[in-house]
Short mmCIF file of C-alpha atoms in Angstrom, two decimals:
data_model
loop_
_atom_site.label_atom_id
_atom_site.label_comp_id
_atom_site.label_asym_id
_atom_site.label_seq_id
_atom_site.Cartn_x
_atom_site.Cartn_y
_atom_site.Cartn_z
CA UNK A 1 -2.34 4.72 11.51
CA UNK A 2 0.33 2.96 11.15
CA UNK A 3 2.72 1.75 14.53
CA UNK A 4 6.45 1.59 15.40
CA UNK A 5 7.35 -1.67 16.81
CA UNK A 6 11.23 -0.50 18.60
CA UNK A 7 13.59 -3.52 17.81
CA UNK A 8 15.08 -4.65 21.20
CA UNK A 9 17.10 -7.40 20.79
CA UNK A 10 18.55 -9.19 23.86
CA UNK A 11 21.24 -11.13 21.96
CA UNK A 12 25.24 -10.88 22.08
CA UNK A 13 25.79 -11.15 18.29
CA UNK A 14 23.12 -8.85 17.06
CA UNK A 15 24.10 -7.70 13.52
CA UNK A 16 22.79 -4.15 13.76
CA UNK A 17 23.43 -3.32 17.69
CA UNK A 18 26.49 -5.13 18.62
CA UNK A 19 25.12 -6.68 21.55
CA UNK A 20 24.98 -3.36 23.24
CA UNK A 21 21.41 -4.01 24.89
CA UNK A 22 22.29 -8.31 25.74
CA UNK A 23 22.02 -7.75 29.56
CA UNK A 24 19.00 -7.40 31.57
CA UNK A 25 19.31 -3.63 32.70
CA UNK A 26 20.52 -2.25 29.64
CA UNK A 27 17.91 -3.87 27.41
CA UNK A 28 15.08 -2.37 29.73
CA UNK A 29 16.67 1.09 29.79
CA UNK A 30 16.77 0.93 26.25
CA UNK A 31 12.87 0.38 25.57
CA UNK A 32 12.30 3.26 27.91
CA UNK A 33 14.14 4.73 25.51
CA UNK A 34 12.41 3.45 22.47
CA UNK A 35 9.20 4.09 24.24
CA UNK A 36 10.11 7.94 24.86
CA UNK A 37 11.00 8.01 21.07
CA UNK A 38 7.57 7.13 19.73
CA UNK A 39 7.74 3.52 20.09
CA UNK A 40 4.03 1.86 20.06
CA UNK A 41 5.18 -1.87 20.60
CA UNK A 42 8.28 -3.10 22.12
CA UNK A 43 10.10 -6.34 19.75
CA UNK A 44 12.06 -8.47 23.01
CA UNK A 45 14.21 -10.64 21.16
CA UNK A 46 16.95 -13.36 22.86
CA UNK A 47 17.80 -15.34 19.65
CA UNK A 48 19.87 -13.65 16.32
CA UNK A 49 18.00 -14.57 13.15
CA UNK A 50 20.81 -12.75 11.15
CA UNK A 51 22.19 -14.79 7.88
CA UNK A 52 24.09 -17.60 9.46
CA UNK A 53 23.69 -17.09 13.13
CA UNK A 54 23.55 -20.21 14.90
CA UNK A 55 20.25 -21.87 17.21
CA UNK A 56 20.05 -20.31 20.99
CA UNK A 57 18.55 -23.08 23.50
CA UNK A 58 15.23 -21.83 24.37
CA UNK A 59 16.30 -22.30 28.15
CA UNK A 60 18.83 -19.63 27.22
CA UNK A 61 16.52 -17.40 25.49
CA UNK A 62 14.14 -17.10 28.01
CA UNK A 63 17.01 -16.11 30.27
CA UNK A 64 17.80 -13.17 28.57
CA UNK A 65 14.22 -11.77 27.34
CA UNK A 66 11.82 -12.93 30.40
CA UNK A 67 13.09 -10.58 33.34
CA UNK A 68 12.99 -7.47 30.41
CA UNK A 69 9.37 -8.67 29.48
CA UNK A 70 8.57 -9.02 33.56
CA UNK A 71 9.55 -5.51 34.14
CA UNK A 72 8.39 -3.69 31.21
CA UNK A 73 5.08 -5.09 31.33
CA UNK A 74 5.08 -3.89 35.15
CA UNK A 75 5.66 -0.76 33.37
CA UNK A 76 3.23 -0.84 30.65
CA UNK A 77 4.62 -0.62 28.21
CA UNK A 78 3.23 -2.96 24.69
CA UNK A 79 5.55 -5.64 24.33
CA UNK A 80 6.02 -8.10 21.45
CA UNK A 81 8.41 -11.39 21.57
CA UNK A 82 10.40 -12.35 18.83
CA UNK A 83 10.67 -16.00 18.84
CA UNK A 84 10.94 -19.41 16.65
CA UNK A 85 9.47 -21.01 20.18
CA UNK A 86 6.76 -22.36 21.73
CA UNK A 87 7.73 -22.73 24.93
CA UNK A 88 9.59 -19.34 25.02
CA UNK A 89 6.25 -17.93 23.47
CA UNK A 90 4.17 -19.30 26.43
CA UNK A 91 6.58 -18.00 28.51
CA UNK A 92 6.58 -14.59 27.79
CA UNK A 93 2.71 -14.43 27.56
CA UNK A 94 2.49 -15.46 31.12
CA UNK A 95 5.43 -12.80 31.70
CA UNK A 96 3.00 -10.05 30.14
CA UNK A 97 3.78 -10.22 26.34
CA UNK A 98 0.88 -8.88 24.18
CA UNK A 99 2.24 -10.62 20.97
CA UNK A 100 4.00 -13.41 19.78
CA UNK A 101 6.42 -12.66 16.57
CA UNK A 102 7.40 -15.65 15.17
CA UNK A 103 9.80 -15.16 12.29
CA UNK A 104 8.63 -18.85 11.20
CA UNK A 105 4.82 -18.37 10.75
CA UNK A 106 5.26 -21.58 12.85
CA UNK A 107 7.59 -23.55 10.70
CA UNK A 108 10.25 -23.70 13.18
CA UNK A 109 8.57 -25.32 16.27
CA UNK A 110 5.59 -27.63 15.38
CA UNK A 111 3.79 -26.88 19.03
CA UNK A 112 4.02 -22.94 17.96
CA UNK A 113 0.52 -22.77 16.52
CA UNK A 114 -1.20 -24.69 19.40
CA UNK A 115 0.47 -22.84 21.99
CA UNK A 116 0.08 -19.46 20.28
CA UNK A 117 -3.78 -19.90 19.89
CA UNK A 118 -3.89 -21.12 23.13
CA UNK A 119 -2.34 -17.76 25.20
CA UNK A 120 -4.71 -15.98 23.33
CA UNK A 121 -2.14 -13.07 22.09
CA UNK A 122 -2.15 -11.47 18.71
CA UNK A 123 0.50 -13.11 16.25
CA UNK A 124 2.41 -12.14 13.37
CA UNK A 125 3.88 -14.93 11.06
CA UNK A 126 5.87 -14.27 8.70
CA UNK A 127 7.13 -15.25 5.72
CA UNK A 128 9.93 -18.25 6.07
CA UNK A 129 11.91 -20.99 4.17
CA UNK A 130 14.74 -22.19 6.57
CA UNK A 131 16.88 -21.49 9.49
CA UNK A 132 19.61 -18.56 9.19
CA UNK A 133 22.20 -20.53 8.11
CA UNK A 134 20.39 -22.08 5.13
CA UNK A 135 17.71 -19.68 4.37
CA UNK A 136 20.38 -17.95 1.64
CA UNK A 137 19.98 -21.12 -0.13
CA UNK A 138 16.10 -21.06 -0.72
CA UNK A 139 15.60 -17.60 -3.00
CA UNK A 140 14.31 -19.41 -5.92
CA UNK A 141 10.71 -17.90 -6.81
CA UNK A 142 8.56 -17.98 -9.97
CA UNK A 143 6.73 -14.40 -9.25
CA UNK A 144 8.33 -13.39 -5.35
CA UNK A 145 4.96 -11.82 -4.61
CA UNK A 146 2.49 -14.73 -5.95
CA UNK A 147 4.80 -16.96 -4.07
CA UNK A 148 5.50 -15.66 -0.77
CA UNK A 149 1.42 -14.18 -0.81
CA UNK A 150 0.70 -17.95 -1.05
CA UNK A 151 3.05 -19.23 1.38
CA UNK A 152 1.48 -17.06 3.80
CA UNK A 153 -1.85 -18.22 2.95
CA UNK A 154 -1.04 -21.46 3.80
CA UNK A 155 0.64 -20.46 7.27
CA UNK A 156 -3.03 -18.57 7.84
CA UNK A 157 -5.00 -21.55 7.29
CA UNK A 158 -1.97 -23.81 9.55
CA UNK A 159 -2.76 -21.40 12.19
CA UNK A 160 -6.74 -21.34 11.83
CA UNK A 161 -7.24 -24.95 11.94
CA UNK A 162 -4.81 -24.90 15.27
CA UNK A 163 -7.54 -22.71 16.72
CA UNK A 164 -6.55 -19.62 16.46
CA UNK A 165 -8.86 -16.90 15.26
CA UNK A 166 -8.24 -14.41 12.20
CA UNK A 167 -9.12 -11.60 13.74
CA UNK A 168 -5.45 -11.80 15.91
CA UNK A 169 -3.24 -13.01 12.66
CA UNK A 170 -0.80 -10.12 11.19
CA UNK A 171 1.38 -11.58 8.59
CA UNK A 172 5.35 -10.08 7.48
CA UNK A 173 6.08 -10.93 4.00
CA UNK A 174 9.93 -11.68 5.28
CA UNK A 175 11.77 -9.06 3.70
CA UNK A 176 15.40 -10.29 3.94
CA UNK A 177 14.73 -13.97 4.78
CA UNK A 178 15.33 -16.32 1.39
CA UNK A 179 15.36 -13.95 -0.49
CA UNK A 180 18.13 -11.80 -2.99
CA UNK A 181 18.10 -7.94 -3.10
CA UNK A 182 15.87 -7.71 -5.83
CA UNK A 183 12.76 -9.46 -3.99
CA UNK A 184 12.51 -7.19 -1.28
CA UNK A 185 12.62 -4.16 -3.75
CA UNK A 186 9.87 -6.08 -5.58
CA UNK A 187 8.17 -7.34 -2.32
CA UNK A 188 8.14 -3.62 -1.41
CA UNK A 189 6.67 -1.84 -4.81
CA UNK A 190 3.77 -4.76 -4.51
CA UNK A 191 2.42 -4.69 -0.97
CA UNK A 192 -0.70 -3.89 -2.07
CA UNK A 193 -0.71 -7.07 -3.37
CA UNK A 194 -0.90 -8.44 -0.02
CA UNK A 195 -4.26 -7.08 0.63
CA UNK A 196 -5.65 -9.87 -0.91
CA UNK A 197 -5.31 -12.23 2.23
CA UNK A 198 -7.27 -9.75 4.40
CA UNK A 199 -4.98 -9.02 7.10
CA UNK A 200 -2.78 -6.99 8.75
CA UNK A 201 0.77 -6.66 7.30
CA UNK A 202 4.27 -5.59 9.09
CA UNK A 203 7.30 -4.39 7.47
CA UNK A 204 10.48 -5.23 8.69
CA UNK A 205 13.01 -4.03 6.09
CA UNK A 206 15.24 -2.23 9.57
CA UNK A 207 18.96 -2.22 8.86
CA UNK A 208 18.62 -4.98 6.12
CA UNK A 209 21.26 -6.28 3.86
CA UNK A 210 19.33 -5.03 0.94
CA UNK A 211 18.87 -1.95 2.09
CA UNK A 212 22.43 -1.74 1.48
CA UNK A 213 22.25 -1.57 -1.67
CA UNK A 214 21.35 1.64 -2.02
CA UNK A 215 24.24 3.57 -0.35
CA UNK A 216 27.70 3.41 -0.77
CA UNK A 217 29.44 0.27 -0.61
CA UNK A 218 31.34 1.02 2.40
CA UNK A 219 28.50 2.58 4.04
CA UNK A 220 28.25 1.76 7.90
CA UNK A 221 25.47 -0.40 9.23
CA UNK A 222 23.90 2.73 11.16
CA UNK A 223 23.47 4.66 7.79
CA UNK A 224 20.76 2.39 6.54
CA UNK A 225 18.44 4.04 8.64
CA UNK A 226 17.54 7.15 6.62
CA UNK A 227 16.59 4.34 3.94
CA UNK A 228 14.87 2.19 6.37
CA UNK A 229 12.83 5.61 7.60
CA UNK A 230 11.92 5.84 3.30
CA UNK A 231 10.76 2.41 3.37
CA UNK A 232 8.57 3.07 6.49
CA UNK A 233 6.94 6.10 4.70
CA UNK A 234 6.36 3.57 1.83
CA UNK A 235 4.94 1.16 4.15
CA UNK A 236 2.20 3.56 5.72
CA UNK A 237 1.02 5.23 2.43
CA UNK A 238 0.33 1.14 1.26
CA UNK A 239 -1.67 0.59 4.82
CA UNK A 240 0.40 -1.36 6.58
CA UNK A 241 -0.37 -2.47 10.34
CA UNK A 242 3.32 -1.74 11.45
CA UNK A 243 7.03 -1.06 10.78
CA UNK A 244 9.81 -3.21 13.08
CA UNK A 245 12.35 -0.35 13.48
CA UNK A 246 15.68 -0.19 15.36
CA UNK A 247 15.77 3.87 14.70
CA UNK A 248 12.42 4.87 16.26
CA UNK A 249 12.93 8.66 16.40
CA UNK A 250 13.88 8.92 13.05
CA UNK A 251 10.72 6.54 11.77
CA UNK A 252 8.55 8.48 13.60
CA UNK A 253 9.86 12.05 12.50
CA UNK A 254 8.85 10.15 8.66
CA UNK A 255 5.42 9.16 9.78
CA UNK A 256 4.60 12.38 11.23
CA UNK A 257 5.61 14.18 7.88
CA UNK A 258 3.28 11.94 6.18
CA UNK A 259 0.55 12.44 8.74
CA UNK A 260 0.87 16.37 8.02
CA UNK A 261 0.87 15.51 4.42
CA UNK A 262 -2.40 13.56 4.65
CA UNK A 263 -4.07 15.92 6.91
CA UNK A 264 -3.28 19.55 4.83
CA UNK A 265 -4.57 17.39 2.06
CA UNK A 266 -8.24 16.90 3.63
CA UNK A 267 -8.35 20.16 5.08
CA UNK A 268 -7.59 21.50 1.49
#
């Protein structure tokens, strides 16, 4: 079955929330929230990875996402870290973190595959060229699937011969990150294609500029939901591990239709 990871990001200059969850008491409120919606996995996140946000200082980042980690994992809830860093990756594992979610597959911070294999914690790497404000730079591909599929590979066998095992890699093929609207859609009809590196896949296509593309053109940022929800469905029926979702309720209302779906269909 496929899980809903709850997008809490802990940032001022989020592109999707406005900074509405950036201090300490409102970001834990709100993955109660997410939690109470259907969220399996929580996604703590102190540093914007939007198209041309600029760096946050780790010292910074662990300010805002370690107390929210602290007190949700004295809660109990399943909590994920979204971070380019090692040292805010080590961080939050000793603050309770279950997995690290490093937009970089390691790329970023040299230490990251070292110190990920060494807390022990599940980690997803996905697929990455360059830092937010380049990455728009670096969307030249000779088949977007073939080429991000073996860019991955390479981050899987980065990560193996740092010591970590397979059996706690999940990769992201990086929807939105280097890459034009037409990738993602392509990215997105292929994912079976993905199956070919034996192991868990996410899907983080929440709120994305391509997503976009599909609505209106002066469409408001909340509306890509409903599409993002489609996408998720889409996601599931190709096996994937998880979907990283700001709108939890509505994702989950999506993957419950398709459950009931699935189900009348063996009991037929």
């Amino acid at each position: 079955m496929t899980l809903v990871m709850g997008v809490l990001n802990v940032t001022p200059d989020s592109f999707s929330d406005g900074g509405r969850w950036a201090s300490t008491d409102a970001a834990i409120a709100h993955a109660i929230a997410l939690q109470a919606e259907g969220a399996d996995l929580i996604d703590v996140g102190g540093e914007s990875t939007r198209p041309g946000a600029g760096r946050v200082a780790p010292v910074d980042e662990q300010a805002r996402i370690i107390p929210v980690i602290e007190e949700l994992s004295r809660r109990g809830l399943m909590i994920s870290v979204d971070t380019l860093n090692s040292s805010t990756a080590e961080a939050a594992a000793a603050a309770g973190a279950h997995i690290i979610n490093d937009v970089s597959g390691g790329l970023a911070d040299p230490a990251m595959a070292s110190v990920a294999a060494a807390t022990g914690l599940h980690y997803i790497a996905m697929h990455w060229r360059a830092h937010a404000q380049e990455m728009d730079r670096m969307t030249h591909y000779d088949d977007v699937v073939v080429d991000v599929r073996t860019e991955l590979s390479a981050r899987v066998d980065a990560l193996l011969a740092a010591g970590m095992s397979a059996d706690r890699i999940i990769l992201d093929p990086g929807l939105g990150f280097s890459k034009v609207t037409e990738h993602n859609w392509e990215i997105l009809a292929r994912l079976n294609e993905f199956d070919q590196l034996g192991l868990p896949v996410m899907i983080g296509a929440s709120r994305k500029r391509f997503v976009a593309s599909v609505l209106p053109a002066d469409a408001q940022v909340l509306e890509r939901d409903l599409p993002t929800a489609v996408i998720s469905v889409l996601a599931a029926q190709a096996g994937a591990w998880a979907v990283r979702v700001h709108d939890v309720a509505g994702t989950r209302t999506a993957l419950s239709v398709l459950a009931r779906v699935g189900s009348a269909r063996m009991d037929s």
